[in-house]
Short mmCIF file of C-alpha atoms and ligand atoms in Angstrom, two decimals:
data_model
loop_
_atom_site.label_atom_id
_atom_site.label_comp_id
_atom_site.label_asym_id
_atom_site.label_seq_id
_atom_site.Cartn_x
_atom_site.Cartn_y
_atom_site.Cartn_z
CA UNK I 1 -16.49 -19.56 12.40
CA UNK I 2 -12.39 -19.53 13.24
CA UNK I 3 -13.00 -17.83 16.81
CA UNK I 4 -9.79 -14.77 16.23
CA UNK I 5 -9.82 -14.77 19.66
CA UNK I 6 -7.45 -18.29 19.40
CA UNK I 7 -4.37 -17.71 18.30
CA UNK I 8 -3.37 -21.62 17.39
CA UNK I 9 -6.23 -21.48 15.47
CA UNK I 10 -5.87 -18.30 13.14
CA UNK I 11 -1.62 -19.70 12.43
CA UNK I 12 -3.28 -23.01 11.02
CA UNK I 13 -4.80 -21.38 8.70
CA UNK I 14 -2.03 -19.24 7.73
CA UNK I 15 0.24 -21.61 5.86
CA UNK I 16 3.05 -19.07 4.74
CA UNK I 17 3.47 -17.79 8.16
CA UNK I 18 1.88 -13.95 6.87
CA UNK I 19 1.10 -13.01 10.70
CA UNK I 20 4.72 -13.77 11.70
CA UNK I 21 5.55 -10.92 8.46
CA UNK I 22 3.36 -8.53 9.68
CA UNK I 23 4.76 -8.70 12.93
CA UNK I 24 8.22 -8.05 11.40
CA UNK I 25 7.33 -5.06 9.19
CA UNK I 26 9.07 -2.70 11.89
CA UNK I 27 11.84 -4.25 11.80
CA UNK I 28 11.68 -4.74 7.98
CA UNK I 29 10.94 -1.06 7.51
CA UNK I 30 14.81 -0.10 9.35
CA UNK I 31 16.39 -2.77 7.61
CA UNK I 32 15.14 -0.87 3.78
CA UNK I 33 16.18 2.22 4.82
CA UNK I 34 20.12 0.75 5.04
CA UNK I 35 19.53 -0.57 1.88
CA UNK I 36 18.83 2.13 0.40
CA UNK I 37 21.32 4.14 1.88
CA UNK I 38 24.32 1.58 0.86
CA UNK I 39 23.35 1.68 -3.03
CA UNK I 40 25.18 4.24 -4.35
CA UNK I 41 23.75 6.21 -6.92
CA UNK I 42 24.31 8.72 -10.13
CA UNK I 43 23.34 12.30 -9.95
CA UNK I 44 21.28 12.69 -12.48
CA UNK I 45 21.60 16.23 -14.42
CA UNK I 46 18.38 18.61 -14.26
CA UNK I 47 16.37 15.87 -13.38
CA UNK I 48 12.63 16.50 -14.58
CA UNK I 49 10.53 13.39 -13.15
CA UNK I 50 10.54 10.28 -10.87
CA UNK I 51 8.88 7.26 -12.77
CA UNK I 52 8.75 4.37 -10.46
CA UNK I 53 7.58 1.34 -12.49
CA UNK I 54 6.40 -1.64 -11.25
CA UNK I 55 2.93 -4.09 -10.41
CA UNK I 56 0.32 -5.01 -7.11
CA UNK I 57 2.38 -5.27 -4.35
CA UNK I 58 5.72 -3.65 -6.28
CA UNK I 59 3.24 -0.92 -7.15
CA UNK I 60 1.54 0.63 -4.50
CA UNK I 61 5.26 1.49 -2.43
CA UNK I 62 5.36 3.68 -5.46
CA UNK I 63 2.20 5.80 -4.20
CA UNK I 64 3.49 5.82 -1.32
CA UNK I 65 6.18 7.64 -2.62
CA UNK I 66 4.52 9.93 -5.07
CA UNK I 67 1.97 10.62 -1.86
CA UNK I 68 5.00 11.10 0.25
CA UNK I 69 6.71 13.82 -2.36
CA UNK I 70 4.07 15.67 -2.99
CA UNK I 71 4.81 18.72 -0.59
CA UNK I 72 8.64 17.38 -0.55
CA UNK I 73 9.89 17.55 -3.47
CA UNK I 74 10.39 20.30 -6.53
CA UNK I 75 9.63 17.07 -9.89
CA UNK I 76 6.97 15.66 -9.99
CA UNK I 77 6.91 11.60 -9.07
CA UNK I 78 4.68 9.27 -10.83
CA UNK I 79 3.66 5.55 -10.91
CA UNK I 80 3.66 2.94 -14.10
CA UNK I 81 1.42 0.08 -14.19
CA UNK I 82 2.49 -0.76 -17.68
CA UNK I 83 4.32 -2.46 -20.17
CA UNK I 84 5.29 0.61 -21.84
CA UNK I 85 6.71 3.70 -19.92
CA UNK I 86 5.03 7.08 -20.91
CA UNK I 87 6.84 9.15 -23.57
CA UNK I 88 7.65 12.28 -20.73
CA UNK I 89 10.72 9.71 -19.68
CA UNK I 90 14.00 10.51 -20.86
CA UNK I 91 17.49 11.49 -20.24
CA UNK I 92 16.35 14.10 -17.26
CA UNK I 93 14.38 11.22 -15.83
CA UNK I 94 15.20 8.69 -12.51
CA UNK I 95 13.64 5.79 -12.62
CA UNK I 96 13.04 3.22 -9.79
CA UNK I 97 12.30 -0.20 -12.24
CA UNK I 98 10.43 -1.90 -8.37
CA UNK I 99 9.36 -6.01 -8.60
CA UNK I 100 9.86 -8.01 -5.36
CA UNK I 101 9.78 -11.74 -7.97
CA UNK I 102 12.55 -9.33 -10.01
CA UNK I 103 10.43 -11.39 -12.68
CA UNK I 104 7.55 -9.56 -13.07
CA UNK I 105 6.46 -8.86 -17.46
CA UNK I 106 5.48 -5.80 -17.58
CA UNK I 107 8.63 -4.65 -15.19
CA UNK I 108 11.04 -6.02 -17.13
CA UNK I 109 9.73 -4.56 -20.69
CA UNK I 110 9.39 -1.29 -18.51
CA UNK I 111 12.63 -1.60 -17.42
CA UNK I 112 14.20 -2.13 -21.60
CA UNK I 113 12.66 1.00 -22.21
CA UNK I 114 13.77 2.93 -19.29
CA UNK I 115 17.51 1.45 -21.12
CA UNK I 116 16.57 2.85 -24.19
CA UNK I 117 15.35 6.37 -23.58
CA UNK I 118 18.35 6.78 -20.93
CA UNK I 119 16.83 6.80 -18.08
CA UNK I 120 19.35 6.77 -14.90
CA UNK I 121 17.81 3.77 -13.50
CA UNK I 122 17.79 1.70 -10.06
CA UNK I 123 16.15 -1.82 -9.68
CA UNK I 124 14.39 -2.66 -6.26
CA UNK I 125 14.30 -6.44 -6.44
CA UNK I 126 14.87 -9.60 -4.19
CA UNK I 127 16.53 -11.08 -7.28
CA UNK I 128 14.96 -12.80 -10.49
CA UNK I 129 15.45 -11.63 -13.26
CA UNK I 130 15.74 -7.51 -12.91
CA UNK I 131 17.90 -8.65 -10.67
CA UNK I 132 20.07 -10.66 -13.27
CA UNK I 133 19.83 -7.59 -16.47
CA UNK I 134 20.58 -4.50 -14.43
CA UNK I 135 23.79 -6.53 -12.91
CA UNK I 136 24.94 -6.88 -16.35
CA UNK I 137 23.73 -3.67 -17.35
CA UNK I 138 25.87 -1.72 -15.00
CA UNK I 139 22.59 -0.36 -12.69
CA UNK I 140 22.49 -0.29 -8.73
CA UNK I 141 20.64 -3.23 -7.06
CA UNK I 142 18.46 -2.51 -4.92
CA UNK I 143 18.55 -6.34 -3.04
CA UNK I 144 15.50 -7.12 -0.28
CA UNK I 145 15.78 -10.67 0.91
CA UNK I 146 13.29 -12.59 -1.14
CA UNK I 147 10.59 -15.40 0.59
CA UNK I 148 7.54 -12.69 1.83
CA UNK I 149 4.44 -12.08 -0.33
CA UNK I 150 5.24 -9.07 -2.27
CA UNK I 151 2.14 -7.38 -0.93
CA UNK I 152 4.18 -7.91 3.18
CA UNK I 153 7.06 -6.74 1.75
CA UNK I 154 6.06 -3.13 1.69
CA UNK I 155 8.92 -1.49 3.36
CA UNK I 156 11.57 -3.04 0.95
CA UNK I 157 9.64 -2.24 -1.48
CA UNK I 158 8.87 1.58 -0.59
CA UNK I 159 11.66 2.72 2.07
CA UNK I 160 15.29 2.10 -0.31
CA UNK I 161 13.55 4.72 -2.73
CA UNK I 162 13.25 7.38 0.39
CA UNK I 163 16.67 6.59 0.89
CA UNK I 164 18.07 7.31 -2.44
CA UNK I 165 16.25 10.89 -2.78
CA UNK I 166 17.49 10.94 0.84
CA UNK I 167 21.35 10.33 -0.47
CA UNK I 168 20.87 12.97 -3.36
CA UNK I 169 19.77 15.33 -1.19
CA UNK I 170 16.37 15.98 -2.60
CA UNK I 171 15.11 15.12 0.56
CA UNK I 172 16.05 15.31 4.78
CA UNK I 173 15.11 14.01 7.54
CA UNK I 174 14.24 9.91 6.37
CA UNK I 175 16.07 8.61 8.60
CA UNK I 176 14.42 10.68 11.50
CA UNK I 177 10.51 9.18 9.86
CA UNK I 178 11.62 5.57 9.55
CA UNK I 179 12.94 5.29 13.35
CA UNK I 180 9.26 6.82 14.01
CA UNK I 181 8.17 4.88 12.13
CA UNK I 182 9.83 1.28 13.19
CA UNK I 183 8.58 2.68 16.88
CA UNK I 184 4.64 2.59 15.90
CA UNK I 185 4.47 -0.02 14.25
CA UNK I 186 6.24 -2.11 16.67
CA UNK I 187 3.82 -0.73 19.20
CA UNK I 188 1.27 -1.42 16.73
CA UNK I 189 1.93 -5.03 16.81
CA UNK I 190 1.34 -5.97 19.43
CA UNK I 191 -2.22 -4.00 19.64
CA UNK I 192 -3.43 -5.74 16.53
CA UNK I 193 -1.61 -8.87 16.72
CA UNK I 194 -2.73 -12.36 17.30
CA UNK I 195 -2.49 -12.11 20.61
CA UNK I 196 -5.24 -9.10 21.33
CA UNK I 197 -8.15 -9.75 22.26
CA UNK I 198 -11.38 -8.80 19.98
CA UNK I 199 -12.45 -6.63 22.86
CA UNK I 200 -9.36 -4.67 22.72
CA UNK I 201 -8.25 -5.27 19.32
CA UNK I 202 -9.31 -2.64 15.54
CA UNK I 203 -8.07 -5.41 13.35
CA UNK I 204 -10.27 -7.50 14.37
CA UNK I 205 -13.20 -5.77 15.18
CA UNK I 206 -12.92 -4.03 11.41
CA UNK I 207 -12.65 -8.12 10.47
CA UNK I 208 -15.69 -8.93 11.68
CA UNK I 209 -17.52 -5.61 10.52
CA UNK I 210 -16.46 -6.63 7.34
CA UNK I 211 -17.35 -10.17 7.45
CA UNK I 212 -20.43 -11.05 4.96
CA UNK I 213 -20.47 -7.54 3.88
CA UNK I 214 -18.57 -6.27 0.87
CA UNK I 215 -15.63 -2.39 1.88
CA UNK I 216 -15.90 0.68 0.84
CA UNK I 217 -12.40 2.70 1.57
CA UNK I 218 -12.56 6.10 1.86
CA UNK I 219 -9.77 8.02 1.86
CA UNK I 220 -8.58 12.13 0.57
CA UNK I 221 -6.89 13.48 -1.85
CA UNK I 222 -3.10 13.68 -1.07
CA UNK I 223 -2.82 12.32 2.07
CA UNK I 224 -4.52 8.93 2.50
CA UNK I 225 -5.54 7.97 -1.09
CA UNK I 226 -2.55 5.96 -0.76
CA UNK I 227 -3.85 4.00 2.10
CA UNK I 228 -7.80 3.60 0.54
CA UNK I 229 -5.66 1.64 -2.10
CA UNK I 230 -4.10 -0.63 0.07
CA UNK I 231 -6.30 -1.11 2.17
CA UNK I 232 -8.56 -2.45 -1.25
CA UNK I 233 -5.83 -4.39 -2.47
CA UNK I 234 -5.21 -6.14 0.36
CA UNK I 235 -8.15 -7.04 0.86
CA UNK I 236 -8.68 -8.83 -2.50
CA UNK I 237 -5.55 -10.35 -2.11
CA UNK I 238 -6.09 -11.41 1.79
CA UNK I 239 -8.87 -12.80 1.83
CA UNK I 240 -9.71 -13.31 -1.60
CA UNK I 241 -12.45 -11.35 -1.24
CA UNK I 242 -14.01 -7.79 -3.04
CA UNK I 243 -13.64 -4.35 -1.34
CA UNK I 244 -13.83 -0.53 -3.20
CA UNK I 245 -12.09 3.24 -2.85
CA UNK I 246 -12.35 6.22 -3.83
CA UNK I 247 -11.22 9.99 -2.66
CA UNK I 248 -12.55 12.51 -1.06
CA UNK I 249 -13.20 15.59 -2.21
CA UNK I 250 -14.20 13.49 -6.04
CA UNK I 251 -16.09 11.10 -4.73
CA UNK I 252 -18.32 14.11 -3.25
CA UNK I 253 -19.20 15.00 -6.53
CA UNK I 254 -20.93 11.33 -8.06
CA UNK I 255 -20.16 8.28 -5.64
CA UNK I 256 -22.26 9.45 -2.91
CA UNK I 257 -25.05 10.10 -5.38
CA UNK I 258 -25.53 6.06 -6.20
CA UNK I 259 -26.97 5.22 -2.18
CA UNK I 260 -30.52 4.86 -2.80
CA UNK I 261 -30.70 1.59 -5.27
CA UNK I 262 -30.71 -0.96 -4.76
CA UNK I 263 -31.09 -0.68 -1.15
CA UNK I 264 -30.96 -4.29 -0.15
CA UNK I 265 -27.00 -3.89 -1.37
CA UNK I 266 -26.24 -0.83 -0.38
CA UNK I 267 -27.39 -2.45 3.30
CA UNK I 268 -24.08 -5.32 2.48
CA UNK I 269 -21.95 -2.20 2.23
CA UNK I 270 -19.42 -1.59 5.28
CA UNK I 271 -17.95 2.35 4.78
CA UNK I 272 -15.17 3.29 6.47
CA UNK I 273 -12.74 6.57 6.47
CA UNK I 274 -9.82 7.89 6.93
CA UNK I 275 -8.77 10.56 7.84
CA UNK I 276 -5.17 12.75 8.77
CA UNK I 277 -4.08 15.67 9.88
CA UNK I 278 -2.62 16.68 6.56
CA UNK I 279 -5.97 16.27 5.50
CA UNK I 280 -7.51 19.81 4.31
CA UNK I 281 -9.94 21.35 6.57
CA UNK I 282 -12.43 21.12 3.89
CA UNK I 283 -12.19 17.72 3.35
CA UNK I 284 -12.77 17.02 6.78
CA UNK I 285 -15.81 19.16 6.85
CA UNK I 286 -16.85 17.06 4.24
CA UNK I 287 -16.52 13.93 5.63
CA UNK I 288 -18.80 14.34 8.60
CA UNK I 289 -21.20 15.45 6.02
CA UNK I 290 -21.33 12.16 3.76
CA UNK I 291 -20.62 10.04 6.95
CA UNK I 292 -24.15 11.72 7.90
CA UNK I 293 -26.38 11.15 4.20
CA UNK I 294 -24.98 7.49 3.85
CA UNK I 295 -25.63 6.27 7.43
CA UNK I 296 -28.88 4.35 7.93
CA UNK I 297 -27.94 3.53 4.87
CA UNK I 298 -25.09 1.01 4.97
CA UNK I 299 -24.94 -2.16 7.10
CA UNK I 300 -22.26 0.63 9.04
CA UNK I 301 -19.55 2.95 8.65
CA UNK I 302 -16.03 3.24 10.62
CA UNK I 303 -14.14 6.03 11.05
CA UNK I 304 -10.06 5.43 11.61
CA UNK I 305 -7.58 8.88 12.09
CA UNK I 306 -3.60 8.21 11.75
CA UNK I 307 -1.44 8.74 14.96
CA UNK I 308 1.93 9.32 15.13
CA UNK I 309 4.14 12.90 14.09
CA UNK I 310 5.64 12.19 10.64
CA UNK I 311 4.22 11.44 7.22
CA UNK I 312 5.91 7.89 7.10
CA UNK I 313 4.44 7.02 10.69
CA UNK I 314 1.06 8.57 10.14
CA UNK I 315 -0.05 6.56 7.13
CA UNK I 316 1.26 3.34 8.23
CA UNK I 317 -0.50 3.88 11.27
CA UNK I 318 -3.28 3.30 8.57
CA UNK I 319 -1.91 0.82 6.43
CA UNK I 320 -1.34 -1.53 9.46
CA UNK I 321 -4.72 -1.87 10.35
CA UNK I 322 -5.84 -2.32 7.14
CA UNK I 323 -3.16 -5.74 6.68
CA UNK I 324 -3.81 -7.11 10.02
CA UNK I 325 -8.10 -6.15 9.72
CA UNK I 326 -7.35 -8.26 6.32
CA UNK I 327 -5.47 -11.24 7.69
CA UNK I 328 -8.41 -11.22 9.83
CA UNK I 329 -10.68 -11.36 6.98
CA UNK I 330 -9.41 -14.44 5.95
CA UNK I 331 -9.37 -16.11 8.37
CA UNK I 332 -12.59 -15.83 9.18
CA UNK I 333 -13.35 -16.70 5.79
CA UNK I 334 -11.41 -19.87 6.70
CA UNK I 335 -9.02 -18.66 3.27
CA UNK I 336 -4.97 -19.12 3.40
CA UNK I 337 -4.34 -15.42 3.60
CA UNK I 338 -0.43 -16.01 1.39
CA UNK I 339 -1.42 -17.39 -1.66
CA UNK I 340 -2.45 -15.97 -4.15
CA UNK I 341 -3.27 -18.56 -7.10
CA UNK I 342 -5.04 -16.38 -9.13
CA UNK I 343 -2.05 -14.09 -9.41
CA UNK I 344 0.24 -17.66 -10.31
CA UNK I 345 -2.11 -18.94 -12.22
CA UNK I 346 -2.05 -15.71 -14.59
CA UNK I 347 1.38 -15.53 -14.94
CA UNK I 348 1.54 -19.40 -15.88
CA UNK I 349 -0.60 -19.49 -18.16
CA UNK I 350 1.11 -15.96 -19.75
CA UNK I 351 4.08 -17.13 -19.77
CA UNK I 352 2.99 -20.06 -22.59
CA UNK I 353 2.85 -17.12 -25.04
C1 F6R O 1 1.39 -10.80 -4.70
C2 F6R O 1 1.11 -9.47 -4.95
C3 F6R O 1 1.28 -9.08 -6.02
C4 F6R O 1 2.70 -8.83 -6.69
C5 F6R O 1 2.32 -8.74 -8.11
C6 F6R O 1 3.76 -8.06 -8.84
O1 F6R O 1 1.66 -10.37 -3.25
O2 F6R O 1 1.21 -9.26 -4.00
O3 F6R O 1 0.55 -8.19 -6.31
O4 F6R O 1 3.31 -7.64 -6.29
O5 F6R O 1 1.74 -9.75 -8.95
O6 F6R O 1 5.02 -9.24 -8.50
P1 F6R O 1 6.47 -8.96 -8.40
O7 F6R O 1 5.77 -8.03 -6.98
O8 F6R O 1 6.62 -10.06 -7.87
O9 F6R O 1 6.68 -7.66 -9.33
#
């Protein structure tokens, strides 16, 4: 098994420079904000909804936007992970079409629909067909640097949308929040980074707890739900391992009952509870009681509380821990975190039809 205290050994497994990309996330967020601010987007008359259409690593930024805007925006933000857009999309909708590669077929299809429906569109991409189409259609394009795995480009695939909404005077104070976020990420890059030994590194400790077990990630609706979803996706794509997520309070009304049998399997679960100061006070009580119900039945429970002031820094303080833990878990399995051959295979097979 690879030694997590040996940075050279970890880097050898990582053929695509995933660790380096993670360490640079704070800088990426700053650049992403500037890219969003310099894009001119026409104001939408009588705006009724914001829709983010994308998949996988290009969709999670939409969920971050949805959660961030929930208490701040007078219109709803919806995330669409499909070929087709909901019927409510029309002239009063602002659509962000997000695809890092620019070639994801579901997103290209949704983009065409948004055009037909007369929505105001902003394309967020590093290039590909989406950049070409949008360029030809006169649709604003926020072009982000290429060369990363989409899921390592979460700053580029989220922050520019915030910047656009700020330019449209729908949000304020974003710049200061991005600055706090970049500072926090720079700080955590050291704490979670390759050079920080297991004894002082919560990301490495989590990876060791996850190894050989099934991670179950629980967040709270309206705050850390998007973090729980992100952790699951990152464990899947980076460590190539299964993981599951759910949210409080909903999981108290079904999932929590399912901790009786098969007892041997349940003993292989490692549960993470994500906490944030924005959680409803009674959700906090639910987390405590739920922990008591499952402790002793599962392999272990880790509780993590977000840090920072603004919501961006708080959400990312947790996302970042999960990102690092998932990459360390990959190395513990001897797996290269970057390539996602199964996704490439699926896209390749579909391209033949
Ligand atoms: C790969 C990844 C995937 C992609 C998804 C959509 O790193 O995260 O989830 O994001 O297959 O592709 P793009 O982002 O190019 O539209």
